[in-house]
Amino acid sequence: MPARATDARRAAVLGKPIAHSLSPVLHRAAYDELGLADWSYERFEVDEAGLPGFLEKLGPEWAGLSLTMPLKRAVIPLVDEISETAASVDAVNTVVLTEDGRRIGDNTDIPGIVAALREHGIEQVDSAAILGAGATASSALAALARICAGEVVAYVRSEARAAEMRRWGERLDVGVRTADWADAEQALRAPLVIATTPAGTTDALAAAVPERPATLFDVLYDPWPTELAARWSMFGGAVVGGLDLLVHQAVLQVERMTGRSPAPLDAMRRAGEQALAAR
């Protein structure tokens, strides 16, 4: 049961580093739109070592937490219950704090990816490619388990990463084939390309964008557009950006924490766009 939306409540995003997080902007915009004048949303820099102590100090006024790296796996032993979605990738990005003091771990990144793609008309694809093999890549695989009918090719830099992605594929029941990063240009011809790598990593691929690209989902949002996304758009391909993911996963967090649905997607997106423009 979510926290009551009628009382003064607190929520926050935790991680390290955390100063760059847009979550306060998005959640506060939602509270304003929903008329939750007594709700607040902050950010706290917390690492794995500090997480247990932070959680223990939370009072009954707390409704929920958003978690970013490096806390998405560290929090799992500290919650009372974990959703099937979060368990599928061993990653919790949302903790709902209930009135009876329980901590419920969830993952809104996976349905957020699906929702962001659906908003751009992508309901199902025959195959897909993933650039990268980190934590976001596993969430991307979990999302593709819901919408991809065929093979997913993951382009990675090491055999250790390749083996990890194949294990995630087996666990999520997704057909995963791995390929060397040196051949990543081939990924750009897939019906759906999901780029999960850090800023600058895919810049060298921009020159290889095909004349008629399909859909690119680049999880970065700052700086934006990436060189790959800009080139993709120039050639007429569909582009889904990191802000799309950030907003959709935040919408789900707001709904879970406040008990109000639907959360104000458009107002949250505008707030995020304005914050990024101000940077």
Short mmCIF file of N, CA and C in Angstrom, two decimals, residues 147-225:
data_model
loop_
_atom_site.label_atom_id
_atom_site.label_comp_id
_atom_site.label_asym_id
_atom_site.label_seq_id
_atom_site.Cartn_x
_atom_site.Cartn_y
_atom_site.Cartn_z
N ILE A 147 9.16 -7.01 -25.73
CA ILE A 147 8.75 -6.47 -27.04
C ILE A 147 9.51 -7.02 -28.23
N CYS A 148 10.58 -7.79 -28.01
CA CYS A 148 11.40 -8.26 -29.12
C CYS A 148 11.08 -9.73 -29.40
N ALA A 149 10.68 -10.01 -30.63
CA ALA A 149 10.29 -11.36 -31.00
C ALA A 149 11.48 -12.25 -31.33
N GLY A 150 12.60 -11.65 -31.70
CA GLY A 150 13.74 -12.43 -32.16
C GLY A 150 15.02 -12.17 -31.39
N GLU A 151 16.13 -12.21 -32.11
CA GLU A 151 17.46 -12.16 -31.51
C GLU A 151 17.87 -10.74 -31.12
N VAL A 152 18.61 -10.66 -30.03
CA VAL A 152 19.25 -9.42 -29.60
C VAL A 152 20.76 -9.62 -29.70
N VAL A 153 21.43 -8.71 -30.39
CA VAL A 153 22.88 -8.76 -30.50
C VAL A 153 23.47 -7.68 -29.61
N ALA A 154 24.34 -8.08 -28.70
CA ALA A 154 24.98 -7.14 -27.78
C ALA A 154 26.43 -6.94 -28.20
N TYR A 155 26.81 -5.69 -28.39
CA TYR A 155 28.18 -5.35 -28.80
C TYR A 155 28.95 -4.89 -27.57
N VAL A 156 30.01 -5.63 -27.26
CA VAL A 156 30.73 -5.45 -26.00
C VAL A 156 32.24 -5.43 -26.25
N ARG A 157 32.98 -5.02 -25.19
CA ARG A 157 34.42 -4.83 -25.35
C ARG A 157 35.25 -5.99 -24.83
N SER A 158 34.68 -6.92 -24.09
CA SER A 158 35.47 -8.00 -23.53
C SER A 158 34.65 -9.28 -23.47
N GLU A 159 35.35 -10.41 -23.40
CA GLU A 159 34.67 -11.70 -23.31
C GLU A 159 33.92 -11.82 -21.99
N ALA A 160 34.48 -11.20 -20.93
CA ALA A 160 33.79 -11.24 -19.64
C ALA A 160 32.44 -10.56 -19.74
N ARG A 161 32.39 -9.41 -20.39
CA ARG A 161 31.12 -8.71 -20.59
C ARG A 161 30.19 -9.52 -21.48
N ALA A 162 30.76 -10.13 -22.51
CA ALA A 162 29.95 -10.94 -23.42
C ALA A 162 29.29 -12.09 -22.66
N ALA A 163 30.08 -12.76 -21.81
CA ALA A 163 29.54 -13.87 -21.04
C ALA A 163 28.43 -13.40 -20.10
N GLU A 164 28.61 -12.21 -19.53
CA GLU A 164 27.60 -11.66 -18.63
C GLU A 164 26.30 -11.40 -19.38
N MET A 165 26.39 -10.82 -20.57
CA MET A 165 25.18 -10.55 -21.34
C MET A 165 24.48 -11.83 -21.77
N ARG A 166 25.25 -12.86 -22.09
CA ARG A 166 24.62 -14.14 -22.45
C ARG A 166 23.90 -14.74 -21.24
N ARG A 167 24.50 -14.59 -20.06
CA ARG A 167 23.83 -15.09 -18.85
C ARG A 167 22.53 -14.33 -18.59
N TRP A 168 22.56 -13.00 -18.79
CA TRP A 168 21.33 -12.23 -18.61
C TRP A 168 20.27 -12.69 -19.62
N GLY A 169 20.70 -12.97 -20.85
CA GLY A 169 19.77 -13.45 -21.85
C GLY A 169 19.10 -14.75 -21.43
N GLU A 170 19.89 -15.68 -20.90
CA GLU A 170 19.32 -16.95 -20.44
C GLU A 170 18.34 -16.71 -19.29
N ARG A 171 18.72 -15.85 -18.39
CA ARG A 171 17.87 -15.59 -17.22
C ARG A 171 16.56 -14.94 -17.63
N LEU A 172 16.63 -14.03 -18.61
CA LEU A 172 15.45 -13.27 -19.02
C LEU A 172 14.70 -13.93 -20.17
N ASP A 173 15.21 -15.07 -20.63
CA ASP A 173 14.60 -15.80 -21.74
C ASP A 173 14.60 -14.96 -23.01
N VAL A 174 15.75 -14.33 -23.28
CA VAL A 174 15.94 -13.56 -24.51
C VAL A 174 17.10 -14.19 -25.28
N GLY A 175 16.91 -14.38 -26.58
CA GLY A 175 18.00 -14.92 -27.39
C GLY A 175 19.06 -13.85 -27.60
N VAL A 176 20.21 -14.01 -26.96
CA VAL A 176 21.27 -13.01 -27.03
C VAL A 176 22.49 -13.58 -27.74
N ARG A 177 22.95 -12.88 -28.75
CA ARG A 177 24.22 -13.17 -29.40
C ARG A 177 25.16 -12.00 -29.12
N THR A 178 26.39 -12.27 -28.81
CA THR A 178 27.34 -11.19 -28.51
C THR A 178 28.31 -11.01 -29.67
N ALA A 179 28.76 -9.78 -29.83
CA ALA A 179 29.71 -9.43 -30.89
C ALA A 179 30.73 -8.44 -30.33
N ASP A 180 31.88 -8.38 -30.98
CA ASP A 180 32.94 -7.49 -30.51
C ASP A 180 32.61 -6.04 -30.82
N TRP A 181 33.00 -5.16 -29.90
CA TRP A 181 32.75 -3.73 -30.10
C TRP A 181 33.35 -3.21 -31.40
N ALA A 182 34.41 -3.82 -31.87
CA ALA A 182 35.04 -3.40 -33.13
C ALA A 182 34.08 -3.50 -34.30
N ASP A 183 33.06 -4.31 -34.17
CA ASP A 183 32.07 -4.48 -35.23
C ASP A 183 30.76 -3.74 -34.94
N ALA A 184 30.81 -2.77 -34.02
CA ALA A 184 29.58 -2.11 -33.56
C ALA A 184 28.85 -1.35 -34.67
N GLU A 185 29.56 -1.00 -35.75
CA GLU A 185 28.87 -0.32 -36.86
C GLU A 185 27.73 -1.17 -37.41
N GLN A 186 27.88 -2.49 -37.31
CA GLN A 186 26.83 -3.38 -37.83
C GLN A 186 25.54 -3.25 -37.03
N ALA A 187 25.66 -2.84 -35.77
CA ALA A 187 24.47 -2.69 -34.93
C ALA A 187 23.51 -1.66 -35.49
N LEU A 188 24.04 -0.67 -36.18
CA LEU A 188 23.23 0.46 -36.61
C LEU A 188 22.20 0.10 -37.67
N ARG A 189 22.26 -1.11 -38.19
CA ARG A 189 21.29 -1.56 -39.19
C ARG A 189 20.13 -2.34 -38.57
N ALA A 190 20.15 -2.49 -37.27
CA ALA A 190 19.08 -3.23 -36.60
C ALA A 190 17.79 -2.41 -36.58
N PRO A 191 16.63 -3.07 -36.46
CA PRO A 191 15.35 -2.33 -36.37
C PRO A 191 15.28 -1.44 -35.14
N LEU A 192 15.97 -1.84 -34.08
CA LEU A 192 16.02 -1.04 -32.86
C LEU A 192 17.42 -1.15 -32.28
N VAL A 193 18.04 -0.01 -32.06
CA VAL A 193 19.37 0.04 -31.45
C VAL A 193 19.24 0.75 -30.10
N ILE A 194 19.69 0.10 -29.03
CA ILE A 194 19.68 0.72 -27.71
C ILE A 194 21.12 0.97 -27.28
N ALA A 195 21.49 2.23 -27.16
CA ALA A 195 22.84 2.61 -26.75
C ALA A 195 22.84 2.86 -25.25
N THR A 196 23.62 2.06 -24.51
CA THR A 196 23.63 2.15 -23.05
C THR A 196 24.99 2.57 -22.51
N THR A 197 25.83 3.10 -23.37
CA THR A 197 27.22 3.40 -22.99
C THR A 197 27.37 4.83 -22.46
N PRO A 198 28.50 5.12 -21.76
CA PRO A 198 28.74 6.47 -21.23
C PRO A 198 28.93 7.50 -22.34
N ALA A 199 28.86 8.77 -21.94
CA ALA A 199 28.99 9.88 -22.89
C ALA A 199 30.29 9.76 -23.69
N GLY A 200 30.17 9.97 -25.00
CA GLY A 200 31.33 9.96 -25.88
C GLY A 200 31.66 8.61 -26.48
N THR A 201 31.14 7.54 -25.89
CA THR A 201 31.53 6.20 -26.34
C THR A 201 31.08 5.89 -27.76
N THR A 202 29.91 6.38 -28.14
CA THR A 202 29.37 6.05 -29.47
C THR A 202 29.65 7.13 -30.52
N ASP A 203 30.39 8.17 -30.14
CA ASP A 203 30.62 9.28 -31.08
C ASP A 203 31.26 8.79 -32.38
N ALA A 204 32.19 7.85 -32.28
CA ALA A 204 32.89 7.37 -33.46
C ALA A 204 31.98 6.60 -34.41
N LEU A 205 30.82 6.17 -33.93
CA LEU A 205 29.89 5.42 -34.76
C LEU A 205 29.00 6.33 -35.62
N ALA A 206 28.97 7.62 -35.29
CA ALA A 206 28.05 8.53 -35.97
C ALA A 206 28.25 8.53 -37.48
N ALA A 207 29.49 8.44 -37.92
CA ALA A 207 29.77 8.48 -39.36
C ALA A 207 29.26 7.25 -40.08
N ALA A 208 28.93 6.19 -39.33
CA ALA A 208 28.49 4.94 -39.95
C ALA A 208 26.98 4.78 -39.97
N VAL A 209 26.22 5.80 -39.56
CA VAL A 209 24.76 5.69 -39.58
C VAL A 209 24.29 5.43 -41.01
N PRO A 210 23.47 4.42 -41.23
CA PRO A 210 23.02 4.11 -42.59
C PRO A 210 22.09 5.18 -43.14
N GLU A 211 21.86 5.12 -44.44
CA GLU A 211 21.06 6.15 -45.09
C GLU A 211 19.61 6.12 -44.62
N ARG A 212 19.11 4.96 -44.26
CA ARG A 212 17.72 4.85 -43.80
C ARG A 212 17.69 4.12 -42.45
N PRO A 213 18.10 4.80 -41.40
CA PRO A 213 18.13 4.14 -40.09
C PRO A 213 16.72 3.94 -39.55
N ALA A 214 16.57 2.98 -38.67
CA ALA A 214 15.25 2.69 -38.08
C ALA A 214 15.07 3.48 -36.78
N THR A 215 15.24 2.85 -35.63
CA THR A 215 15.00 3.53 -34.35
C THR A 215 16.23 3.40 -33.45
N LEU A 216 16.66 4.52 -32.88
CA LEU A 216 17.75 4.56 -31.90
C LEU A 216 17.19 5.00 -30.56
N PHE A 217 17.50 4.24 -29.53
CA PHE A 217 17.19 4.63 -28.15
C PHE A 217 18.53 4.87 -27.46
N ASP A 218 18.87 6.12 -27.26
CA ASP A 218 20.12 6.49 -26.59
C ASP A 218 19.78 6.92 -25.18
N VAL A 219 20.28 6.21 -24.17
CA VAL A 219 19.85 6.44 -22.79
C VAL A 219 20.46 7.69 -22.18
N LEU A 220 21.37 8.36 -22.88
CA LEU A 220 21.96 9.59 -22.35
C LEU A 220 21.00 10.76 -22.51
N TYR A 221 21.10 11.73 -21.60
CA TYR A 221 20.29 12.95 -21.75
C TYR A 221 21.11 14.23 -21.55
N ASP A 222 22.32 14.11 -21.10
CA ASP A 222 23.18 15.28 -20.90
C ASP A 222 24.63 14.85 -21.08
N PRO A 223 25.30 15.29 -22.14
CA PRO A 223 24.84 16.24 -23.17
C PRO A 223 23.89 15.60 -24.18
N TRP A 224 23.03 16.43 -24.73
CA TRP A 224 22.07 15.97 -25.73
C TRP A 224 21.89 17.01 -26.81
N PRO A 225 21.79 16.57 -28.08
CA PRO A 225 21.86 15.18 -28.52
C PRO A 225 23.30 14.68 -28.56
#
